[in-house]
Short mmCIF file of C-alpha atoms in Angstrom, two decimals:
data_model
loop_
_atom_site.label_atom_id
_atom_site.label_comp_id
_atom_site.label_asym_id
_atom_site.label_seq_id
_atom_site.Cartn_x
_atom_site.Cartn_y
_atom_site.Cartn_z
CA UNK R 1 35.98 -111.90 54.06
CA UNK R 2 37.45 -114.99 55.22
CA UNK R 3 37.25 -114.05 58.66
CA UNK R 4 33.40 -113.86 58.19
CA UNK R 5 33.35 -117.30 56.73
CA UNK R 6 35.09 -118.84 59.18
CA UNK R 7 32.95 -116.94 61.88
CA UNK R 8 29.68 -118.07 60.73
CA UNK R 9 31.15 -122.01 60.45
CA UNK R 10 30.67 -122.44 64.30
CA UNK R 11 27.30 -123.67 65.44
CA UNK R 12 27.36 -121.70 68.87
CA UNK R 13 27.89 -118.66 66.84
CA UNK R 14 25.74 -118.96 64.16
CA UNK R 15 23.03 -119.44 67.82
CA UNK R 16 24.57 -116.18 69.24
CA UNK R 17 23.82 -114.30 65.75
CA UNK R 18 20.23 -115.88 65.76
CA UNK R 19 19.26 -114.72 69.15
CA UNK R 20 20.72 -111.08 67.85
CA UNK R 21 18.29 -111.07 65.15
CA UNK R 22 15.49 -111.97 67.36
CA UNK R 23 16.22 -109.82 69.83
CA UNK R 24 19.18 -106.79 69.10
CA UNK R 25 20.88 -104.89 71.75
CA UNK R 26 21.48 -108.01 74.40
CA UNK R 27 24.31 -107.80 77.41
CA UNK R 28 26.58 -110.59 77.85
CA UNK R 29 24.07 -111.49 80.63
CA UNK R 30 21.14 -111.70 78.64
CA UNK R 31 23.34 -113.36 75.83
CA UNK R 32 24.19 -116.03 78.19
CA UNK R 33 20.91 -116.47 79.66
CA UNK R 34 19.10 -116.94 76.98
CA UNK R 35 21.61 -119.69 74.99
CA UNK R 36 21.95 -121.35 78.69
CA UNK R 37 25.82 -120.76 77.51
CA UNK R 38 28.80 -120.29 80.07
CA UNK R 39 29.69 -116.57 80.17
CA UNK R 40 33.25 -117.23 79.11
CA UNK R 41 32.14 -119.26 76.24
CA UNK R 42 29.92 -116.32 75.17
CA UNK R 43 32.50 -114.05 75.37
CA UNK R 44 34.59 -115.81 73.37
CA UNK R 45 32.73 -116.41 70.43
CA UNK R 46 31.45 -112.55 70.37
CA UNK R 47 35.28 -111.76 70.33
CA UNK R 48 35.38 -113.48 67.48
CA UNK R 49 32.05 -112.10 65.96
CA UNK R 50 33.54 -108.59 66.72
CA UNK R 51 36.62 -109.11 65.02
CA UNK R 52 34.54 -110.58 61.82
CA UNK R 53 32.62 -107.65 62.51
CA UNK R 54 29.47 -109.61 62.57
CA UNK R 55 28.60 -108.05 66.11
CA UNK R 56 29.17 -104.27 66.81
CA UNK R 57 28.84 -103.33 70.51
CA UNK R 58 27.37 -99.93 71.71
CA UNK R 59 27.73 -98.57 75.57
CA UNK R 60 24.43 -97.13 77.26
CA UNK R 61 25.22 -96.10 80.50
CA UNK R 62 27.31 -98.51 82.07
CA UNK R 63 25.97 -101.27 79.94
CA UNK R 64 27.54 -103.09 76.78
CA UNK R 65 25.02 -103.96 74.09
CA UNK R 66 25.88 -105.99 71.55
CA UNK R 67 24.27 -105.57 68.16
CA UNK R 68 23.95 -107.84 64.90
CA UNK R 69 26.07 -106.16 62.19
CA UNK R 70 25.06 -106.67 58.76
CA UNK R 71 28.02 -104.66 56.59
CA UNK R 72 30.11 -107.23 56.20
CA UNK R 73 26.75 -109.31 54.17
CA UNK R 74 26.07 -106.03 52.48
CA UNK R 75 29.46 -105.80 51.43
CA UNK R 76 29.71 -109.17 49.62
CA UNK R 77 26.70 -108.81 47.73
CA UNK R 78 27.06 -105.71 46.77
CA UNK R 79 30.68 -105.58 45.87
CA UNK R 80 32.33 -109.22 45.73
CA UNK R 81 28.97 -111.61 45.04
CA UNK R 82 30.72 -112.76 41.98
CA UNK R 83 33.62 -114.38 43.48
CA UNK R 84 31.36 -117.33 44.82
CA UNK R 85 28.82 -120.18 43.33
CA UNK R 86 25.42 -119.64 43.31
CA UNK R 87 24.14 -121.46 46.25
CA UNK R 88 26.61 -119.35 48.33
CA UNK R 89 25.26 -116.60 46.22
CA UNK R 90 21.66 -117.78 47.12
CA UNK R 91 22.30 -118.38 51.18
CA UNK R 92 23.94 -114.80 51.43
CA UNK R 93 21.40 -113.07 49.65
CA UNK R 94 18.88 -114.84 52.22
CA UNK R 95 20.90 -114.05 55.28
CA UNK R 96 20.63 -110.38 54.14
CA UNK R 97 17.35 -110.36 53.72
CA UNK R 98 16.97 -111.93 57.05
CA UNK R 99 19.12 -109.17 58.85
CA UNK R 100 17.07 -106.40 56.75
CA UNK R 101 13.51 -107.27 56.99
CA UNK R 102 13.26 -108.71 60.64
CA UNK R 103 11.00 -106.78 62.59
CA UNK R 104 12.96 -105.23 65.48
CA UNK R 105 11.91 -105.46 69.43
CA UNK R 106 14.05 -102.70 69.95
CA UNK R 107 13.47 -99.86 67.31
CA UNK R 108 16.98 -98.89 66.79
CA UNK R 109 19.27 -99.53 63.97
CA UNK R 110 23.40 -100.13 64.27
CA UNK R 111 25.86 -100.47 61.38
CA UNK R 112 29.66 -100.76 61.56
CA UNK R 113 32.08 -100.44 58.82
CA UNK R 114 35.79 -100.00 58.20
CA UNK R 115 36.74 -97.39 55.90
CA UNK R 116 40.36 -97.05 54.29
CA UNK R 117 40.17 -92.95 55.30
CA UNK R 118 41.11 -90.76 57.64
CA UNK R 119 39.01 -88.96 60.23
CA UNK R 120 38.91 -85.68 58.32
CA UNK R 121 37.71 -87.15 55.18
CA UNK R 122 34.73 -89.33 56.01
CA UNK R 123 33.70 -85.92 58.44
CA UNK R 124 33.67 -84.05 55.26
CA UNK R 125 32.00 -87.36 53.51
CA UNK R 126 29.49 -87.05 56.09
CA UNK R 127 28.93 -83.20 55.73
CA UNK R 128 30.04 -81.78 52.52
CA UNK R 129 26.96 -81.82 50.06
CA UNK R 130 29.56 -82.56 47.11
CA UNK R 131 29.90 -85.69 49.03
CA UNK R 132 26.28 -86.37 49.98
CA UNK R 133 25.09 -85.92 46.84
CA UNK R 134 26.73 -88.78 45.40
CA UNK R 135 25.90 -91.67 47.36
CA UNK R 136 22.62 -90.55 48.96
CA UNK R 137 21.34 -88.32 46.70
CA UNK R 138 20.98 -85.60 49.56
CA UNK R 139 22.13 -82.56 50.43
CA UNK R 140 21.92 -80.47 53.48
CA UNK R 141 21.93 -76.54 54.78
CA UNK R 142 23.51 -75.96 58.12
CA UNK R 143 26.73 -74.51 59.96
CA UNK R 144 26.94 -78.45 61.41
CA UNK R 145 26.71 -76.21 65.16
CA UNK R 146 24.22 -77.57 67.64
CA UNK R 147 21.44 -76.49 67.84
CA UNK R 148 21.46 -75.74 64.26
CA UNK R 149 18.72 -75.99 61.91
CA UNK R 150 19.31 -78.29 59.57
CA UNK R 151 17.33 -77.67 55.84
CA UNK R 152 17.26 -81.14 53.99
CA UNK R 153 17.28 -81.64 49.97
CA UNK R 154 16.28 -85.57 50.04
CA UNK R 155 16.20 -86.39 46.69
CA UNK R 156 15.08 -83.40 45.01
CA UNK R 157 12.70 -82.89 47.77
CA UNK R 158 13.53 -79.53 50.35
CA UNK R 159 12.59 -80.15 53.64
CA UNK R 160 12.50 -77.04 56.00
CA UNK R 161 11.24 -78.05 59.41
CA UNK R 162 12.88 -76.28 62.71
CA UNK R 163 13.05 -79.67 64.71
CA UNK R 164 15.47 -80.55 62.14
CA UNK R 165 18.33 -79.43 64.07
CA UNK R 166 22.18 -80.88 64.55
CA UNK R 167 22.58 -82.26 68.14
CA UNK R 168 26.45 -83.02 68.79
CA UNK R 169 29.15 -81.78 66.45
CA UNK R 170 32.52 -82.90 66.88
CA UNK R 171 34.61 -82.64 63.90
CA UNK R 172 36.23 -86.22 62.78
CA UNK R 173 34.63 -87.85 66.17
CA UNK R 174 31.05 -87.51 66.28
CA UNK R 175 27.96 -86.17 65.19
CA UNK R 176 24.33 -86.47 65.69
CA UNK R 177 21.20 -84.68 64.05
CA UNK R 178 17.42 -85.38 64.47
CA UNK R 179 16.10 -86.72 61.12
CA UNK R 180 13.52 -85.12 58.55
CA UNK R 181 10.31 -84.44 58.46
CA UNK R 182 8.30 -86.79 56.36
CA UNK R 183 5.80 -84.28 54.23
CA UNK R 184 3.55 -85.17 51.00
CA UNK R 185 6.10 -83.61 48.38
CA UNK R 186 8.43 -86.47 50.12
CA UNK R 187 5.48 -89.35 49.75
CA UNK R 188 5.02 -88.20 46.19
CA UNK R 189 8.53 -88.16 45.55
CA UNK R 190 8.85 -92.07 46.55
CA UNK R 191 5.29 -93.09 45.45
CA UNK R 192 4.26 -93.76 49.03
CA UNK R 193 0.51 -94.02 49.58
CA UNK R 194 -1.85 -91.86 52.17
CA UNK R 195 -1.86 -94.48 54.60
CA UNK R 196 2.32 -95.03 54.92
CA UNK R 197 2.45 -91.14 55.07
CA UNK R 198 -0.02 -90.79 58.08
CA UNK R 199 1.94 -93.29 60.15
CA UNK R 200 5.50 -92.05 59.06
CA UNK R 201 4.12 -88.14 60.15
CA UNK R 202 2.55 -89.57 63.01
CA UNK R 203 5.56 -91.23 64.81
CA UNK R 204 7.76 -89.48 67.06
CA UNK R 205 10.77 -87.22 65.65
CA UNK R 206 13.82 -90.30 65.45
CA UNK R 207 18.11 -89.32 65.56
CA UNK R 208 20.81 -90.53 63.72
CA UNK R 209 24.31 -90.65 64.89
CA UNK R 210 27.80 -91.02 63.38
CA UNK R 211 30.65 -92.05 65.36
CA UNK R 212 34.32 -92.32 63.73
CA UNK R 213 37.28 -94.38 65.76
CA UNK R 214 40.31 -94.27 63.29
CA UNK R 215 41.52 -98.17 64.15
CA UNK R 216 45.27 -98.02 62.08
CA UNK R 217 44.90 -97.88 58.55
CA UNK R 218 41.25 -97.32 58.47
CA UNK R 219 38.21 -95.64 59.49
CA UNK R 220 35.38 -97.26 62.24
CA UNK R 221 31.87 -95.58 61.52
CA UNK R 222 29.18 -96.36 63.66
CA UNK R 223 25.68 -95.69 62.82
CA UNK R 224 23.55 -95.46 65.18
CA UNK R 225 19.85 -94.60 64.06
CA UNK R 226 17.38 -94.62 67.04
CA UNK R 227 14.88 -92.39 68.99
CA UNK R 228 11.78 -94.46 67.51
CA UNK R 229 8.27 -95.65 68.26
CA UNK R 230 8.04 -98.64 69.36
CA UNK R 231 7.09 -100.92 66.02
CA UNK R 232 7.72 -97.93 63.93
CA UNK R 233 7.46 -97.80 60.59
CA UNK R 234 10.32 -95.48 59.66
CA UNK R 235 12.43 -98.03 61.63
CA UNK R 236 11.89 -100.46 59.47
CA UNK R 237 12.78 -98.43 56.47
CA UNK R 238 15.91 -97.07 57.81
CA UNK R 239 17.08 -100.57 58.60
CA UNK R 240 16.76 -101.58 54.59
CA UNK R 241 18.18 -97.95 53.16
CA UNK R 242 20.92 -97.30 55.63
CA UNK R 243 23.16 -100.17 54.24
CA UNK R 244 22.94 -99.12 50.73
CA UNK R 245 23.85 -95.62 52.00
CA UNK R 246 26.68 -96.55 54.02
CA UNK R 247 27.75 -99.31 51.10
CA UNK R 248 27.40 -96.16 48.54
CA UNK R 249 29.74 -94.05 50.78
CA UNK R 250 32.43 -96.37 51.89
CA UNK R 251 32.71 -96.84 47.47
CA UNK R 252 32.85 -93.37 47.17
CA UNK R 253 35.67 -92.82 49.33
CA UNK R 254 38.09 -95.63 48.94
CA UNK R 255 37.20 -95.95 44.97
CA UNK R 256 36.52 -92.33 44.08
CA UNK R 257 32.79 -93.27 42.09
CA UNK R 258 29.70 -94.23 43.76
CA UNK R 259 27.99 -97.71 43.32
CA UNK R 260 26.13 -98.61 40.03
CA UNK R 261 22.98 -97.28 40.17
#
């Protein structure tokens, strides 16, 4: 974690990070616009924000957008908070909160971690419901094949839908799958009221997205969860629970329990 510390010392990247948060998804261009920053400058401090891995950086097209990365935040308050005084305790609890709850102009959620695992494993972390179960609490049906219906078990809730279908399978490199359906048993389930359930049913079908880069040693997953409405609900609840899931399975695999629940 030192690398994050000493990241978020510098003023011009702390500025860099806050213009993420208002705004995710930027080019170097719009990066440098925006902070009236010299492009070198820029591209220096994200290099260092990347190797913190306080930025992750995504390709659409021929375009490199960078994203605000909150894992490595998640990661010391869920796992090391301990280690440090309370008014660190206090300022990284805030800047979580910050990262979690800020409404996004662009609906579409990114998360990178590391992973001490191979390729194979966190694929059959991803896709085994022995796995699933333990850190999410979810299970699914499907041959992982695309085009595949997928049947989900969210939390004791079966959800049978045929839009719920895989979209790219490749084993211990990527895969992809359209998310649930979100019905009244569900709503029940998680005490949600009539109103949240008409606008979560209402919005348009969103995607998820694993990608897995095996970087020496380790695992890098990317998460990318996108597809939505603009100022959609279920994108701001996938931006809170998709840490804790991610948190639950790195745990899982380099510990061999899940996190307290």
């Amino acid at each position: 974690m030192d690398e994050v510390f000493k990241a978020l010392a510098d003023a011009s990247r702390r500025r860099l990070l806050d213009s993420l948060n208002a705004r995710n998804g930027q080019t170097l261009r719009e990066l440098c616009a925006g902070l009236d920053m010299a492009r070198q400058s820029v591209s220096k401090h994200l290099a260092v924000l990347e190797a913190a891995n306080l930025v992750t950086t995504v390709w659409r097209g021929r375009e490199k957008l960078h994203y605000l990365n909150a894992a490595p935040i998640s990661e010391i308050t869920e796992r090391w908070i301990s280690r440090y005084d309370q008014a660190r305790v206090d300022a990284l609890a805030d800047l979580k909160r910050v990262l979690e709850e800020t409404p996004m102009e662009k609906p579409e959620f990114v998360y990178t971690t590391y992973i001490g695992t191979t390729p194979e494993r966190l694929w059959q972390a991803l896709t085994d419901p022995a796995f699933t179960e333990r850190y999410w609490a979810t299970t699914f049906k499907t041959d992982w094949a695309p085009g595949s219906e997928m049947t989900w078990d969210n939390h004791g809730v079966v959800i049978s839908d045929p839009e719920q279908v895989v979209l790219e399978s490749e084993p211990y490199r990527r895969l992809s799958y359209t998310w649930h359906t979100f019905t009244p048993e569900l709503a029940q389930r998680f005490g949600w009221d009539e109103e949240l359930l008409v606008k979560l049913a209402g919005e348009r079908r969103s995607k998820v997205t694993f990608e897995i880069e095996p970087v020496g040693e380790k695992v890098r997953l990317t998460v990318v969860h996108d597809g939505f409405d603009s100022g959609s609900t279920a994108a701001q609840m996938v931006s809170v629970g998709w840490p804790e899931v991610i948190a639950g399975l790195k745990t899982l695999i380099e510990t061999g329990a899940p996190l307290p629940g």
